């Protein structure tokens, strides 16, 4: 989240889209309800009427996978009706930038597309620079090549009629949402966007979110209380694990993973450190070399020196252009190209797309180590229904893991608050925390390399690695240390003392930090700030529910990021009633500002979007591989054969794999005319591996269901509570029909399109509760993130003669 | 001081935190349930569920209405169950004078099945349930143990949205009336269900029958003969704490 949970109460309008917040993040609705009671409009746009819809001001059903059409229509509306917050758009976004004259967009494709390679050459997606190397601007926004005019032209195609025809949303409902939400574009109102996996799990997932960012930038809703683009993260600690680089594409603190082309630290820094020639741009990422050097010092300690590139050479480098995400990982596994692996706290046999493929792929491994609370579809894959376990060669090792209440450490919530949690009880039996396992495992491997040698033993033996696992020691290592006596902020620090803030991190090896965004969380002055539970606040902070002394929030305890955009260029809040920061008597008050500099209009002032190299919010976003403006493309499996915006039916760049188990239905396939969307539910967590073992939760939601409209049920002769078969080219799943008024048929391009919805949390290890819904979902993915398209695919449904997976 | 609940269904998100927390606090075992085409599970109150979230949906013109009703004992001001069964077994069914809680103890297992049926039929809200194995009759006990230690009932404690509220009766009624006035602006049919006669006041936004048959009292129009006679022999109200703590 750019903002945080409590801040939701400051919103005047909510656009909840790609999220079922009340069911999946129930605590969010504490704050949503408070805002609603003060008069906020709560809009839920989602294929299904859910518990979120029930508490919203109104619900608008949308065919799954058409969010960009919907939001593109909103951008058109905001621009043409002049609903945008003009001062903000002109001053703080790149609306005025002049784009490369060779940039173009033609029939669904941006300039530079190579159809053979399915890839863009993005050199024309750039800005014209003046003689000093600063982007050329037209603050009147009239230049035909300025971002604003290109954007206006791009979305001129997204008329209510066309948007309605493809999304299945009536023109009246479109205008109702556009009108209500765009009313926040006045500077004194705030609109917030709440989204989750309903946006990310599409082949246009990143562009869904980009479209929301554009709406928010146009309305001046970023950096302000009650605003923001808020990815709802939850119990799986997605926020914390992303910060600490759980994914293959980054190393801690959002630094890119080294690739084979970058053999030296100089290569890495040259390729990754953005440059701005504009003195008013903070260009915060120019500090990246400091963060990388500090990270390497954190990893390799005294072995890391300037002379040896701080051991950068010991880091594994990924091959250029090779994708190591799950989709490709399991594809390589199926091809027999992997031998074994570790799985911690994850149930991929239930959670990944195309479970039949994932399950077959695991059979190709020699060994698997799984650390879990309970037996799951992953730990027990070798004895799953329909396979002869004697023929499975894979050896499974199970490490019983401690439950989160059986261990201490930090979790980072969706609002970037890092909170210490204490151990409530001792782990049962032989269960241990993951940290214990990893520290111990590494020590065993290090000892083996020390005694026996091997290829590049230094990669392990040079690491500054502890003998035992002590959680709070890691909290300190993450914060980082001074490694020589130093002076910072007028204060003397000794070698070995904690660094007070990331401003003190250096590129010369004199500091360490295992994740620069967390520097400042554990200091000499205040100790472990993740343990703070003080509700003290100033009257200004009290007005907007800002609690700076409660836990600690990255970066530097800044509760709302890009908060310099909440004030005008002279430092006066756009909305004085809900002021976030203000420039008073030569200093900032309120939240921790985005950098210490004076307001933008001051000669030393900076632009608010400090993480963007040019300092401006990106309406034109050249950083994504699939286009600088979001464009509507259909899901890969779509019930239509054309759409009104271009001849490019699906994303020209979506990722896919092509094993014999990766079949796809063709667009408009008459054999599979029904759209399936998948989701979580309140009572079970993710793949259900934990919660299906909690009897009271299983009592409340005991088995797999499929929600469908009364109209579809009638067409198929299905009664509520009947057993049904849902099937497609990849799989066949049994479920119980839940016939409901909460899902209704869509009218798409004049034809009826049915949509059904199923949770994905059930699996065969829980007695007769049903098995993986993901046996139906396809291995196709977003080109930026390789997140699977789990929210839209094609199926058919029929009444079951008899059920075997479910009672 | 008598206590009351205010259950604001206009704030309920049906997360069922209350239903689960109730089971956890009372250490009630899980029932074997089945998916039968509804989120409402278990489908009804039972000896292992003192609280069940009831779901009801319909199409109002083009608008979907989905109503959530966290069902539980109303702790009647003048409890018909006590009128009928209060004198059957000493210390089995108690109406606590301090809190207004209606509490059934283990001694209810000495009450016959026939007497239980009378107790159930006297209840205007169809609440009490009997465990056929032990004979014990059970229902929401207002978390009497928690409340007598100054805590709120666990369902209230766990509610994230302010749908479940608990406190001194007068304050709760003020809260309910203030909220009703506000909600009526959006839902003209909004009402407080039987506020004068129960300690658990529901705010309903729609026709009560759209929620659930027993969302409001179903047999308050006339007492049957058994209830009439039972009332004649009504025991004096006791302090439950004296009975429960022996």
Short mmCIF file of C-alpha atoms in Angstrom, two decimals, chain B residues 27-170:
data_model
loop_
_atom_site.label_atom_id
_atom_site.label_comp_id
_atom_site.label_asym_id
_atom_site.label_seq_id
_atom_site.Cartn_x
_atom_site.Cartn_y
_atom_site.Cartn_z
CA UNK B 27 -14.25 -25.03 23.53
CA UNK B 28 -17.04 -26.56 21.51
CA UNK B 29 -16.14 -29.34 19.10
CA UNK B 30 -16.58 -28.93 15.36
CA UNK B 31 -19.53 -30.54 13.62
CA UNK B 32 -19.05 -32.60 10.50
CA UNK B 33 -20.70 -30.36 7.93
CA UNK B 34 -21.24 -30.56 4.18
CA UNK B 35 -21.35 -27.95 1.49
CA UNK B 36 -25.00 -27.93 0.48
CA UNK B 37 -25.18 -24.87 -1.73
CA UNK B 38 -24.89 -22.17 0.92
CA UNK B 39 -22.25 -20.35 2.90
CA UNK B 40 -24.41 -20.85 5.99
CA UNK B 41 -22.63 -23.61 7.85
CA UNK B 42 -23.44 -25.23 10.18
CA UNK B 43 -26.91 -24.74 8.75
CA UNK B 44 -28.47 -24.11 12.15
CA UNK B 45 -27.75 -23.62 15.84
CA UNK B 46 -26.80 -26.86 17.53
CA UNK B 47 -25.25 -27.97 20.83
CA UNK B 48 -21.82 -27.13 19.40
CA UNK B 49 -22.75 -23.72 17.93
CA UNK B 50 -24.30 -21.11 20.17
CA UNK B 51 -23.94 -18.67 17.36
CA UNK B 52 -24.59 -19.11 13.63
CA UNK B 53 -24.29 -16.54 10.91
CA UNK B 54 -27.42 -16.77 8.76
CA UNK B 55 -27.20 -15.70 5.11
CA UNK B 56 -30.19 -14.69 3.03
CA UNK B 57 -30.21 -13.33 -0.50
CA UNK B 58 -32.75 -12.08 -3.01
CA UNK B 59 -33.06 -9.85 -6.00
CA UNK B 60 -34.80 -6.55 -5.28
CA UNK B 61 -35.59 -5.40 -8.82
CA UNK B 62 -32.11 -5.23 -10.27
CA UNK B 63 -30.33 -4.89 -6.92
CA UNK B 64 -28.87 -7.84 -5.10
CA UNK B 65 -29.70 -7.93 -1.40
CA UNK B 66 -27.54 -10.16 0.77
CA UNK B 67 -28.52 -10.08 4.41
CA UNK B 68 -26.36 -11.29 7.28
CA UNK B 69 -27.82 -12.28 10.61
CA UNK B 70 -25.53 -13.37 13.45
CA UNK B 71 -28.11 -15.44 15.32
CA UNK B 72 -27.86 -16.02 19.07
CA UNK B 73 -29.92 -16.05 22.26
CA UNK B 74 -31.65 -12.68 22.87
CA UNK B 75 -31.42 -12.90 26.67
CA UNK B 76 -35.04 -11.77 26.97
CA UNK B 77 -35.95 -9.21 29.59
CA UNK B 78 -38.68 -11.57 30.69
CA UNK B 79 -37.46 -14.92 29.41
CA UNK B 80 -40.24 -17.34 28.44
CA UNK B 81 -37.77 -20.24 28.65
CA UNK B 82 -37.23 -19.50 32.34
CA UNK B 83 -40.97 -19.16 32.80
CA UNK B 84 -41.43 -22.63 31.40
CA UNK B 85 -38.32 -24.40 32.64
CA UNK B 86 -36.80 -22.29 35.38
CA UNK B 87 -38.35 -24.26 38.20
CA UNK B 88 -37.79 -27.74 36.76
CA UNK B 89 -34.29 -28.33 38.13
CA UNK B 90 -32.81 -26.00 40.67
CA UNK B 91 -29.82 -24.15 39.27
CA UNK B 92 -30.29 -25.42 35.71
CA UNK B 93 -31.72 -22.32 34.03
CA UNK B 94 -30.89 -18.98 35.53
CA UNK B 95 -31.83 -15.42 34.76
CA UNK B 96 -29.08 -13.34 36.31
CA UNK B 97 -30.39 -10.24 37.97
CA UNK B 98 -27.16 -8.30 37.61
CA UNK B 99 -26.37 -8.71 33.93
CA UNK B 100 -29.70 -9.87 32.54
CA UNK B 101 -27.95 -12.97 31.18
CA UNK B 102 -30.02 -16.10 30.73
CA UNK B 103 -27.64 -18.94 31.54
CA UNK B 104 -28.18 -22.69 31.25
CA UNK B 105 -25.91 -24.85 33.40
CA UNK B 106 -24.83 -28.48 33.27
CA UNK B 107 -27.81 -29.29 35.43
CA UNK B 108 -30.04 -28.88 32.37
CA UNK B 109 -29.03 -32.43 31.51
CA UNK B 110 -31.52 -33.47 34.19
CA UNK B 111 -34.36 -31.85 32.28
CA UNK B 112 -36.38 -34.35 30.26
CA UNK B 113 -36.59 -34.26 26.50
CA UNK B 114 -40.31 -33.47 26.74
CA UNK B 115 -39.66 -30.54 29.03
CA UNK B 116 -36.97 -29.37 26.65
CA UNK B 117 -39.50 -29.34 23.85
CA UNK B 118 -41.71 -27.10 25.90
CA UNK B 119 -38.80 -24.82 26.63
CA UNK B 120 -37.93 -24.66 22.94
CA UNK B 121 -41.50 -23.97 21.90
CA UNK B 122 -41.69 -21.19 24.45
CA UNK B 123 -38.66 -19.49 22.94
CA UNK B 124 -39.82 -16.80 20.50
CA UNK B 125 -36.51 -17.07 18.66
CA UNK B 126 -36.02 -20.86 18.39
CA UNK B 127 -32.73 -20.82 20.27
CA UNK B 128 -32.14 -23.60 22.83
CA UNK B 129 -30.65 -26.86 21.58
CA UNK B 130 -30.38 -30.18 23.41
CA UNK B 131 -27.49 -32.59 23.13
CA UNK B 132 -29.21 -35.94 22.62
CA UNK B 133 -26.27 -37.80 24.16
CA UNK B 134 -25.88 -35.86 27.38
CA UNK B 135 -29.30 -34.26 27.58
CA UNK B 136 -27.68 -30.93 28.23
CA UNK B 137 -29.50 -27.88 26.89
CA UNK B 138 -27.28 -25.11 25.66
CA UNK B 139 -27.16 -21.74 23.97
CA UNK B 140 -25.33 -18.41 24.18
CA UNK B 141 -24.46 -17.64 27.81
CA UNK B 142 -23.49 -13.99 27.20
CA UNK B 143 -19.94 -15.18 27.94
CA UNK B 144 -20.98 -14.98 31.56
CA UNK B 145 -17.50 -15.89 32.74
CA UNK B 146 -15.90 -13.12 30.70
CA UNK B 147 -18.53 -10.53 31.54
CA UNK B 148 -18.29 -11.21 35.27
CA UNK B 149 -14.57 -10.49 34.98
CA UNK B 150 -15.15 -7.18 33.26
CA UNK B 151 -14.55 -8.41 29.71
CA UNK B 152 -16.92 -8.13 26.77
CA UNK B 153 -18.37 -11.30 25.22
CA UNK B 154 -15.90 -12.90 22.85
CA UNK B 155 -18.10 -12.35 19.78
CA UNK B 156 -17.99 -8.63 20.48
CA UNK B 157 -14.27 -8.68 21.11
CA UNK B 158 -13.57 -10.35 17.79
CA UNK B 159 -15.84 -8.25 15.56
CA UNK B 160 -13.71 -6.09 13.23
CA UNK B 161 -16.38 -3.68 11.99
CA UNK B 162 -18.42 -2.64 15.01
CA UNK B 163 -21.39 -4.84 14.13
CA UNK B 164 -21.22 -6.46 17.56
CA UNK B 165 -21.47 -4.11 20.54
CA UNK B 166 -21.96 -4.72 24.25
CA UNK B 167 -22.42 -2.54 27.31
CA UNK B 168 -24.80 -1.07 29.84
CA UNK B 169 -28.34 -1.42 28.60
CA UNK B 170 -29.14 2.25 28.58
#
